[in-house]
Short mmCIF file of C-alpha atoms in Angstrom, two decimals:
data_model
loop_
_atom_site.label_atom_id
_atom_site.label_comp_id
_atom_site.label_asym_id
_atom_site.label_seq_id
_atom_site.Cartn_x
_atom_site.Cartn_y
_atom_site.Cartn_z
CA MET A 348 63.53 65.01 63.63
CA GLN A 349 64.79 62.54 66.57
CA LEU A 350 68.10 61.83 64.94
CA SER A 351 69.03 65.63 64.10
CA ALA A 352 67.53 66.83 68.09
CA ALA A 353 70.01 63.82 69.02
CA ARG A 354 73.27 64.91 67.03
CA GLN A 355 72.28 68.47 68.03
CA SER A 356 72.49 67.76 71.40
CA CYS A 357 75.24 65.46 71.63
CA GLY A 358 77.51 68.71 69.14
CA ALA A 359 75.92 71.20 72.26
CA ARG A 360 77.46 69.10 74.80
CA THR A 361 80.53 68.98 73.02
CA ARG A 362 83.63 70.80 74.57
CA ALA A 363 85.95 72.70 72.10
CA PRO A 364 88.74 70.55 71.50
CA GLN A 365 91.90 71.20 73.53
CA PRO A 366 95.13 71.32 72.14
CA ARG A 367 97.05 68.26 72.08
CA ALA A 368 100.04 66.58 70.98
CA ALA A 369 100.49 65.23 67.16
CA GLY A 370 99.64 61.81 67.11
CA VAL A 371 97.80 61.48 70.56
CA ARG A 372 93.72 61.15 70.70
CA PRO A 373 91.98 62.33 74.20
CA VAL A 374 90.26 59.41 75.66
CA HIS A 375 87.54 62.27 76.30
CA ALA A 376 86.62 62.74 72.61
CA ALA A 377 86.49 58.95 71.84
CA ARG A 378 83.84 58.38 74.61
CA VAL A 379 81.79 61.63 73.30
CA LEU A 380 82.23 59.88 69.24
CA VAL A 381 80.94 56.52 70.68
CA ASN A 382 78.08 57.77 72.31
CA ARG A 383 77.01 59.89 69.27
CA ARG A 384 76.80 56.92 67.45
CA ARG A 385 74.59 54.84 70.35
CA ILE A 386 71.86 57.75 70.44
CA VAL A 387 71.84 58.03 66.62
CA SER A 388 71.64 54.39 66.51
CA ARG A 389 69.03 53.94 69.41
CA ALA A 390 67.32 56.99 67.53
CA ALA A 391 66.79 55.53 64.41
CA GLU A 392 65.52 52.30 65.86
CA VAL A 393 62.88 54.52 67.77
CA GLN A 394 62.04 55.56 64.32
CA ASP A 395 61.41 52.35 62.59
CA ALA A 396 59.62 50.66 65.47
CA PRO A 397 56.33 52.23 64.67
CA ALA A 398 56.31 51.24 60.92
CA GLU A 399 57.46 47.70 61.65
CA ALA A 400 54.45 47.45 64.28
CA ALA A 401 51.88 48.70 62.41
CA GLU A 402 53.29 46.20 59.50
CA ALA A 403 53.52 43.38 61.67
CA PRO A 404 49.47 41.94 61.97
CA ALA A 405 48.43 40.48 65.51
CA LEU A 406 48.99 36.80 65.46
CA SER A 407 46.08 34.37 66.67
CA PRO A 408 46.78 31.59 69.44
CA LEU A 409 47.02 28.76 66.89
CA ASP A 410 50.25 31.17 64.50
CA ARG A 411 51.74 31.55 67.98
CA ALA A 412 51.79 28.01 69.04
CA LYS A 413 53.01 27.11 65.12
CA LYS A 414 55.82 30.09 65.22
CA ALA A 415 56.64 29.23 69.13
CA LEU A 416 57.11 25.52 67.66
CA GLU A 417 58.94 26.47 64.55
CA ASP A 418 60.97 28.30 66.81
CA GLY A 419 61.89 26.16 69.48
CA SER A 420 61.03 28.90 72.25
CA LEU A 421 57.74 27.06 73.12
CA ASP A 422 57.91 27.32 77.14
CA LYS A 423 55.37 26.45 79.53
CA GLU A 424 54.61 30.10 80.25
CA GLU A 425 54.28 30.61 76.30
CA LEU A 426 52.19 26.89 76.26
CA THR A 427 49.89 27.80 78.88
CA SER A 428 49.19 31.41 77.01
CA CYS A 429 48.49 29.18 73.25
CA LEU A 430 45.86 27.32 75.40
CA ALA A 431 44.09 29.58 76.74
CA GLY A 432 43.89 31.64 73.48
CA LEU A 433 42.88 28.40 71.92
CA GLU A 434 40.21 27.64 74.57
CA SER A 435 38.64 31.22 74.66
CA GLU A 436 38.78 30.76 70.20
CA MET A 437 37.03 27.39 70.00
CA GLU A 438 34.39 28.92 73.16
CA ARG A 439 34.15 31.44 70.36
CA LEU A 440 33.37 29.31 67.49
CA ARG A 441 31.17 27.04 69.70
CA SER A 442 28.36 29.75 70.05
CA ALA A 443 28.89 31.06 66.90
CA ALA A 444 27.97 27.54 65.55
CA SER A 445 25.05 27.51 68.13
CA ALA A 446 23.94 30.75 66.79
CA ALA A 447 24.14 29.74 63.41
CA ASP A 448 22.18 26.18 64.28
CA GLU A 449 19.53 28.19 66.23
CA ARG A 450 18.78 30.92 63.09
CA ALA A 451 18.98 27.90 61.01
CA SER A 452 16.15 25.80 62.95
CA ALA A 453 14.25 29.44 63.08
CA LEU A 454 14.43 29.90 59.03
CA GLU A 455 13.38 26.26 58.47
CA SER A 456 10.26 26.84 61.03
CA THR A 457 9.41 30.02 59.52
CA VAL A 458 9.91 28.29 55.64
CA SER A 459 7.72 25.30 56.78
CA ASN A 460 5.25 27.79 58.05
CA MET A 461 5.07 29.33 54.80
CA LYS A 462 4.69 26.80 53.05
CA ASP A 463 1.71 25.11 55.01
CA GLN A 464 0.32 28.71 54.53
CA TYR A 465 0.64 28.35 50.93
CA VAL A 466 -0.59 25.25 50.41
CA ARG A 467 -4.02 26.05 52.42
CA LEU A 468 -4.32 29.47 50.66
CA THR A 469 -3.74 27.36 47.38
CA ALA A 470 -6.36 24.99 48.69
CA ASP A 471 -8.72 28.18 49.67
CA PHE A 472 -8.18 29.73 46.35
CA GLU A 473 -8.92 26.22 44.67
CA ASN A 474 -12.21 25.82 46.65
CA PHE A 475 -12.85 29.55 46.22
CA ARG A 476 -12.63 29.14 42.31
CA ARG A 477 -14.68 26.11 42.29
CA ARG A 478 -17.87 27.60 44.48
CA THR A 479 -17.49 30.74 42.16
CA ARG A 480 -17.79 28.48 39.26
CA GLU A 481 -20.71 26.68 40.60
CA GLU A 482 -22.63 29.71 41.95
CA ASN A 483 -22.28 31.47 38.38
CA ALA A 484 -23.86 28.32 36.56
CA GLN A 485 -26.98 28.18 39.34
CA LEU A 486 -27.24 31.55 38.73
CA THR A 487 -27.27 31.76 35.15
CA ASP A 488 -29.54 28.59 35.18
CA ASN A 489 -31.79 30.43 38.07
CA VAL A 490 -31.86 33.92 35.68
CA ARG A 491 -32.11 31.30 32.29
CA GLY A 492 -34.93 29.59 34.13
CA ASP A 493 -36.77 32.80 35.13
CA VAL A 494 -36.77 33.72 31.76
CA ILE A 495 -38.45 30.39 30.03
CA LYS A 496 -40.97 30.70 33.06
CA GLU A 497 -42.42 34.25 31.63
CA LEU A 498 -42.11 32.56 27.73
CA LEU A 499 -43.81 29.28 29.21
CA PRO A 500 -47.36 30.95 29.13
CA ILE A 501 -46.91 32.09 25.09
CA VAL A 502 -45.35 28.42 24.32
CA ASP A 503 -49.35 27.13 25.85
CA ASN A 504 -50.85 29.44 23.60
CA PHE A 505 -49.04 28.41 20.46
CA GLU A 506 -49.83 24.67 21.42
CA LEU A 507 -53.25 25.10 21.82
CA ALA A 508 -53.57 27.46 18.21
CA ARG A 509 -51.81 24.54 17.03
CA THR A 510 -53.91 22.05 17.84
CA GLN A 511 -57.07 24.60 17.54
CA VAL A 512 -56.86 26.16 14.27
CA LYS A 513 -58.52 24.38 11.32
CA THR A 514 -57.51 26.01 8.01
CA GLU A 515 -60.67 26.24 5.11
CA THR A 516 -59.01 28.12 2.61
CA GLU A 517 -55.90 28.81 1.09
CA GLY A 518 -55.47 32.50 2.79
CA GLU A 519 -56.17 30.80 6.65
CA ALA A 520 -53.41 27.86 5.57
CA LYS A 521 -50.92 30.76 4.73
CA ILE A 522 -51.73 32.75 8.29
CA ASN A 523 -51.24 29.45 10.06
CA ASN A 524 -47.98 28.66 8.23
CA SER A 525 -46.70 32.25 9.33
CA TYR A 526 -48.07 31.53 12.96
CA GLN A 527 -46.01 28.32 12.93
CA GLY A 528 -43.11 29.20 12.04
CA LEU A 529 -43.03 31.90 14.64
CA TYR A 530 -43.58 28.80 16.76
CA LYS A 531 -40.88 26.88 15.40
CA GLN A 532 -38.56 29.86 15.50
CA MET A 533 -39.32 30.22 19.69
CA VAL A 534 -38.56 26.41 19.88
CA ASP A 535 -35.06 26.75 17.90
CA MET A 536 -34.43 29.36 20.36
CA MET A 537 -35.60 27.42 24.03
CA ARG A 538 -33.69 24.60 22.80
CA SER A 539 -30.40 26.92 22.08
CA LEU A 540 -30.73 28.09 25.68
CA GLY A 541 -30.70 24.18 26.59
CA VAL A 542 -34.41 24.36 26.90
CA GLU A 543 -35.71 20.65 27.03
CA ALA A 544 -39.52 19.24 27.12
CA VAL A 545 -40.45 16.69 29.88
CA PRO A 546 -40.91 13.42 28.59
CA THR A 547 -44.76 12.67 28.79
CA THR A 548 -47.09 10.28 26.65
CA GLY A 549 -46.33 6.53 26.77
CA THR A 550 -43.62 7.19 29.63
CA PRO A 551 -43.97 5.92 32.96
CA PHE A 552 -45.19 7.94 35.24
CA ASP A 553 -42.67 10.10 37.42
CA PRO A 554 -43.84 12.46 39.87
CA ASN A 555 -40.37 14.56 39.94
CA ILE A 556 -41.35 15.60 36.29
CA HIS A 557 -45.26 15.04 36.14
CA ASP A 558 -48.70 16.52 37.71
CA ALA A 559 -51.22 13.65 37.11
CA ILE A 560 -54.39 15.64 37.14
CA MET A 561 -56.30 12.96 35.76
CA ARG A 562 -56.54 8.85 35.66
CA GLU A 563 -58.02 6.75 33.84
CA PRO A 564 -58.64 2.87 34.01
CA SER A 565 -56.93 0.51 31.29
CA SER A 566 -56.12 -2.67 29.92
CA SER A 567 -53.86 -2.17 27.50
CA HIS A 568 -51.21 0.15 29.19
CA PRO A 569 -49.27 -0.77 32.63
CA ASP A 570 -50.15 0.43 35.41
CA GLY A 571 -49.02 4.34 35.79
CA THR A 572 -48.18 5.09 32.35
CA VAL A 573 -49.00 8.32 31.51
CA LEU A 574 -51.63 8.76 28.61
CA GLN A 575 -52.27 12.19 27.46
CA GLU A 576 -50.10 15.54 28.05
CA PHE A 577 -52.33 18.04 28.61
CA ARG A 578 -49.55 20.83 29.12
CA LYS A 579 -45.95 20.42 28.54
CA GLY A 580 -43.25 20.76 31.21
CA PHE A 581 -39.77 21.60 30.76
CA SER A 582 -36.61 21.49 32.03
CA ILE A 583 -32.80 23.21 31.73
CA GLY A 584 -29.63 20.93 32.16
CA GLY A 585 -31.67 18.52 34.14
CA LYS A 586 -33.53 21.24 36.35
CA LEU A 587 -37.07 21.24 36.13
CA VAL A 588 -38.71 24.59 35.07
CA ARG A 589 -41.97 23.39 35.13
CA PRO A 590 -43.82 19.76 35.76
CA ALA A 591 -46.05 18.33 32.80
CA MET A 592 -49.94 17.91 33.59
CA VAL A 593 -51.12 14.56 32.17
CA LYS A 594 -53.70 11.72 32.72
CA VAL A 595 -52.04 8.32 34.18
CA SER A 596 -53.69 4.61 33.68
CA TYR A 597 -54.38 2.50 35.98
CA THR A 598 -55.75 -1.15 36.09
CA GLU A 599 -58.97 -2.06 37.54
CA GLU A 600 -60.19 -5.71 39.40
CA GLY A 601 -63.24 -6.45 38.73
CA PRO A 602 -65.32 -8.05 41.18
CA ALA A 603 -65.40 -11.58 39.49
CA ASN A 604 -61.73 -12.01 39.92
CA SER A 605 -62.20 -10.97 43.56
CA SER A 606 -65.54 -13.49 43.84
CA GLU A 607 -63.02 -16.88 42.50
CA GLU A 608 -60.00 -16.39 44.90
#
């Protein structure tokens, strides 16, 4: 478009050719032709310059220094400019590296804190599960113990009836057998619940599981031996539900032995 305008401008300025002699070219026409060629060439350069500038990317300071070294045109001014650019680029890289180090340190600190929190939460959760398990087991034992306590008077009545009933006829024996069968079922049920009878007769007296209501002198048993059981004691999982009522032996020292000493 600029080329066309230049051509039109040149055409407008060109004067009509004057009559000349054959074989002679006027000086003014030669100058006009030269000027026209120069304008066309300049217009073409102006038209192609933006495209070349758009296509050529901006060179970095390092690339400029390399190019100047390759071309052999590295002078003091160019070297100073390249060094300034390189220093600016190095400073920018240092700032970026420092910022990256700070971000990495912050991320490491965050990861470390999160790891500590995870470890603490895991430990707390394990402790919570253990406590919950123990509390559930304790609650189950307590409820089971309360139920067994309510059934113990029935067990006592069965035990009392077993020792007091004397069968004389066949019918009474059948009734007693049925009665004892019910008692056996109850004992089996309590055993399935983990209920155990406290050891009594023939074992050493233990105040943790025995309730001594009587004492009896005995020379055939060691001192503090359980001689008789009056009421059964029971425990569940090692926990005492009810102590056993027992009679305990003790030894007497006669006055004769004291006088001899």
